[in-house]
Short mmCIF file of C-alpha atoms in Angstrom, two decimals:
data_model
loop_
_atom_site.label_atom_id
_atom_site.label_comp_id
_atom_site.label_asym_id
_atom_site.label_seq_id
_atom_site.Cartn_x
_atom_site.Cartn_y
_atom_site.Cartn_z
CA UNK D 1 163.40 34.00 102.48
CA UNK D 2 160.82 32.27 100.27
CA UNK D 3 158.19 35.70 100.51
CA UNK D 4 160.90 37.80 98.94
CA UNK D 5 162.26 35.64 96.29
CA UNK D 6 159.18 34.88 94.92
CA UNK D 7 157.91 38.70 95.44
CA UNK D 8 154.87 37.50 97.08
CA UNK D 9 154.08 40.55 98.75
CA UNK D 10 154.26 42.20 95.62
CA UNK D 11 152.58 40.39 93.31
CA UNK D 12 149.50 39.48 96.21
CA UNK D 13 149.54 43.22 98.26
CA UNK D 14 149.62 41.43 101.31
CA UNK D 15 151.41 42.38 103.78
CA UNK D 16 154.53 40.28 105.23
CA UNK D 17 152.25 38.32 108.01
CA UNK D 18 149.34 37.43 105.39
CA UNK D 19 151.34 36.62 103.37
CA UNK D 20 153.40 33.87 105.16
CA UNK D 21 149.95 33.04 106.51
CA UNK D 22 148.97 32.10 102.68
CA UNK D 23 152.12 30.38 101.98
CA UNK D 24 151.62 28.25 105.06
CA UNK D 25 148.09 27.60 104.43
CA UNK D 26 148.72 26.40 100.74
CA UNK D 27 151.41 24.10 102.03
CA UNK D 28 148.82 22.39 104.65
CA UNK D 29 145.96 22.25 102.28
CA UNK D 30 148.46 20.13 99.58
CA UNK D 31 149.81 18.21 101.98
CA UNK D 32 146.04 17.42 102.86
CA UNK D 33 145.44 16.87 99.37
CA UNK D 34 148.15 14.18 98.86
CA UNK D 35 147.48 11.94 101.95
CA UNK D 36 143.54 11.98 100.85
CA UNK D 37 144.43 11.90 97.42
CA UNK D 38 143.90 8.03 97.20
CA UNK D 39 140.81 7.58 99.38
CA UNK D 40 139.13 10.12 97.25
CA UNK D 41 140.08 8.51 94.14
CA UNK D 42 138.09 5.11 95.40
CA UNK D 43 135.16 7.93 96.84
CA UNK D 44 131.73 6.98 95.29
CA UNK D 45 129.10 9.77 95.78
CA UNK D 46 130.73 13.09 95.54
CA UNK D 47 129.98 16.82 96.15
CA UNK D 48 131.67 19.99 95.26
CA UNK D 49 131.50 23.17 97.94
CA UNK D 50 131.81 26.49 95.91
CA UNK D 51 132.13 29.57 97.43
CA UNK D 52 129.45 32.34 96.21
CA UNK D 53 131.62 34.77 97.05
CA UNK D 54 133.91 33.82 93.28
CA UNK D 55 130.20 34.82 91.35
CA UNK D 56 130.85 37.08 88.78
CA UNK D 57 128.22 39.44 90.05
CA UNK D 58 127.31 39.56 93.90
CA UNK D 59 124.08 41.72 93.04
CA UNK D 60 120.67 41.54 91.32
CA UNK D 61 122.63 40.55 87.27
CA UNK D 62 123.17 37.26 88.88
CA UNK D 63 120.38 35.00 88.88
CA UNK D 64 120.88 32.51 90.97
CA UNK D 65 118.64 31.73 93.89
CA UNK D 66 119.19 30.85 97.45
CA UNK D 67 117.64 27.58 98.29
CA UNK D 68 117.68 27.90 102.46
CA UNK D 69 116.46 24.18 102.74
CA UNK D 70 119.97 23.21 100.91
CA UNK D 71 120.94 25.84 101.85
CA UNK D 72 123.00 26.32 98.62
CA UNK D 73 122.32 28.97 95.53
CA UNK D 74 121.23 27.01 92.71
CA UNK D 75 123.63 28.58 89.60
CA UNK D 76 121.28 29.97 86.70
CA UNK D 77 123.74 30.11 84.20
CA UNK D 78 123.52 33.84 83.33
CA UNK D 79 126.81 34.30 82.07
CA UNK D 80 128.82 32.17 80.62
CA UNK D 81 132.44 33.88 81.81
CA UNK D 82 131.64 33.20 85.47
CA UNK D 83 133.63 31.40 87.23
CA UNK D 84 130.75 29.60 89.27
CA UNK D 85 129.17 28.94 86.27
CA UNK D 86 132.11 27.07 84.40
CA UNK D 87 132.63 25.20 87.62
CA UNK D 88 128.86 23.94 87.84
CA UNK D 89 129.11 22.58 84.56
CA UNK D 90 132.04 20.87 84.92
CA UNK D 91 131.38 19.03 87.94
CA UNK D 92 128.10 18.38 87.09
CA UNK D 93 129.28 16.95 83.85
CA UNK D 94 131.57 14.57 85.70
CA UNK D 95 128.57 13.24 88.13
CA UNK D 96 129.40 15.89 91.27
CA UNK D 97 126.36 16.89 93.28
CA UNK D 98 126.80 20.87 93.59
CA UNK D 99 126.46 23.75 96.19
CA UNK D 100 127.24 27.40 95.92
CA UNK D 101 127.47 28.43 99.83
CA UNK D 102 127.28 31.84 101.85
CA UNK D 103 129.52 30.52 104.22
CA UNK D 104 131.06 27.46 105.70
CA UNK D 105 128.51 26.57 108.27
CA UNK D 106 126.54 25.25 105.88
CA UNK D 107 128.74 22.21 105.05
CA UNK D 108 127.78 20.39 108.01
CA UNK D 109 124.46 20.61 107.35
CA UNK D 110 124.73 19.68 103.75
CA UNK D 111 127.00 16.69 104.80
CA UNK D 112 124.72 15.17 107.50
CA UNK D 113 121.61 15.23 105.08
CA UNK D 114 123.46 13.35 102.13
CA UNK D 115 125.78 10.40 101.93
CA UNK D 116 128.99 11.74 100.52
CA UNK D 117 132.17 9.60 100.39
CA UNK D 118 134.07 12.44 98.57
CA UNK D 119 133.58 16.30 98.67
CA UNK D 120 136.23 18.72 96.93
CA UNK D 121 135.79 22.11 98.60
CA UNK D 122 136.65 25.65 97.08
CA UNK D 123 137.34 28.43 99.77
CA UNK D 124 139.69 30.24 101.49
CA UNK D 125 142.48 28.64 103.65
CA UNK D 126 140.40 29.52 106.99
CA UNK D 127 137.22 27.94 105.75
CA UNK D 128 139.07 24.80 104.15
CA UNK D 129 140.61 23.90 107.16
CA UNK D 130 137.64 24.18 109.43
CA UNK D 131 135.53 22.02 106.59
CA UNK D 132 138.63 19.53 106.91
CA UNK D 133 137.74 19.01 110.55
CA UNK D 134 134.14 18.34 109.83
CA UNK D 135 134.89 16.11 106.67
CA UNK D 136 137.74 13.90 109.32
CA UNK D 137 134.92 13.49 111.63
CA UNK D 138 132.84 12.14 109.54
CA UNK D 139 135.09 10.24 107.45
CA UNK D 140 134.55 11.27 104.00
CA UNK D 141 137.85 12.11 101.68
CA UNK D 142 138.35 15.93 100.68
CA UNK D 143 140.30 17.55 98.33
CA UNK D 144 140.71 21.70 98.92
CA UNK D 145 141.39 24.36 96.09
CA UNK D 146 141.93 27.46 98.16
CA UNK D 147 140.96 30.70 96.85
CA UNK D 148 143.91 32.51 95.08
CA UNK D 149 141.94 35.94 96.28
CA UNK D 150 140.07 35.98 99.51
CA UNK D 151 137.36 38.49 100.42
CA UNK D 152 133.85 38.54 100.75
CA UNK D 153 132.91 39.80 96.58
CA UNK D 154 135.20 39.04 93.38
CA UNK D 155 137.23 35.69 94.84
CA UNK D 156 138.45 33.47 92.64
CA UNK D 157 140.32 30.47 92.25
CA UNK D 158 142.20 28.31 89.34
CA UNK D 159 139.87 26.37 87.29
CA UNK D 160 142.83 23.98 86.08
CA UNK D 161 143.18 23.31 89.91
CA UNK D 162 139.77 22.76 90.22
CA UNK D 163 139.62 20.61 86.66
CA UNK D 164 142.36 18.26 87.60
CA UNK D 165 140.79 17.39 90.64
CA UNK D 166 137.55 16.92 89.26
CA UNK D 167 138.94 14.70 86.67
CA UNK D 168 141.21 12.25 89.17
CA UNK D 169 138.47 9.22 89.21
#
């Protein structure tokens, strides 16, 4: 069995049934990935969805703020080893509209009030797939880069991931 070979349990500390859950949840979200793959590519506006759950600090030494109209954080750039941080400024550099979210209900809200064709999102499996419902109904192309830790504080995710979908134009 694939969990074993690969020591998943072991190398994640989940237990057997999260961690076929994972496995099966990476699967989906790539398979998503390649049959939107193309549509994205032609997508004009674009947003990326970050998690603030993978800021390097979840307290006061982060300086971000919440904007509630948004509602998204708006990343102050207070350390330059966050991942949040080194996500903003890649995106932004390759012409992505940006939000830092407390949670996935805020994606409809964010999609309704702009015009997005293309929106890479960055969460956990659970949250992806919901957002992939709401991004099918209203017909915009998504890409997913799951978290590789979930939780509520100290998430992250692969930046290369993240990079090389950023980059697919």
């Amino acid at each position: 069995d694939i969990i074993r070979k690969f020591k998943i349990q072991e190398t994640t500390g989940l237990n057997l049934s999260d961690a076929i859950q994972l496995l099966e949840d990476l699967v989906d979200l790539e398979a998503r990935n390649l049959l939107e793959r193309e549509k994205f590519k032609r997508a004009g506006r674009r947003a990326l969805l970050l998690p603030h759950c993978a800021r390097k600090y979840m307290d006061n030494r982060c300086k971000a703020k919440f904007e509630p109209n948004i509602p998204s954080y708006i990343c102050a750039h207070c350390s330059e080893d966050c991942l949040i941080n080194k996500a903003v400024f890649l995106a932004e550099g390759e012409g992505y509209d940006v939000y830092i979210l407390p949670g996935g209900s805020c994606v409809p809200k964010i999609l309704k009030s702009k015009n997005y064709e293309g929106v890479i999102g960055v969460a956990c499996g659970k949250e992806l797939k919901l957002a992939g419902k709401v991004l099918e109904s209203m017909g915009i192309a998504g890409q997913a880069v799951p978290l590789l830790k979930n939780g509520c504080s100290n998430t992250f995710f692969n930046m290369q991931t993240l990079q090389r979908i950023l980059k697919k134009n």
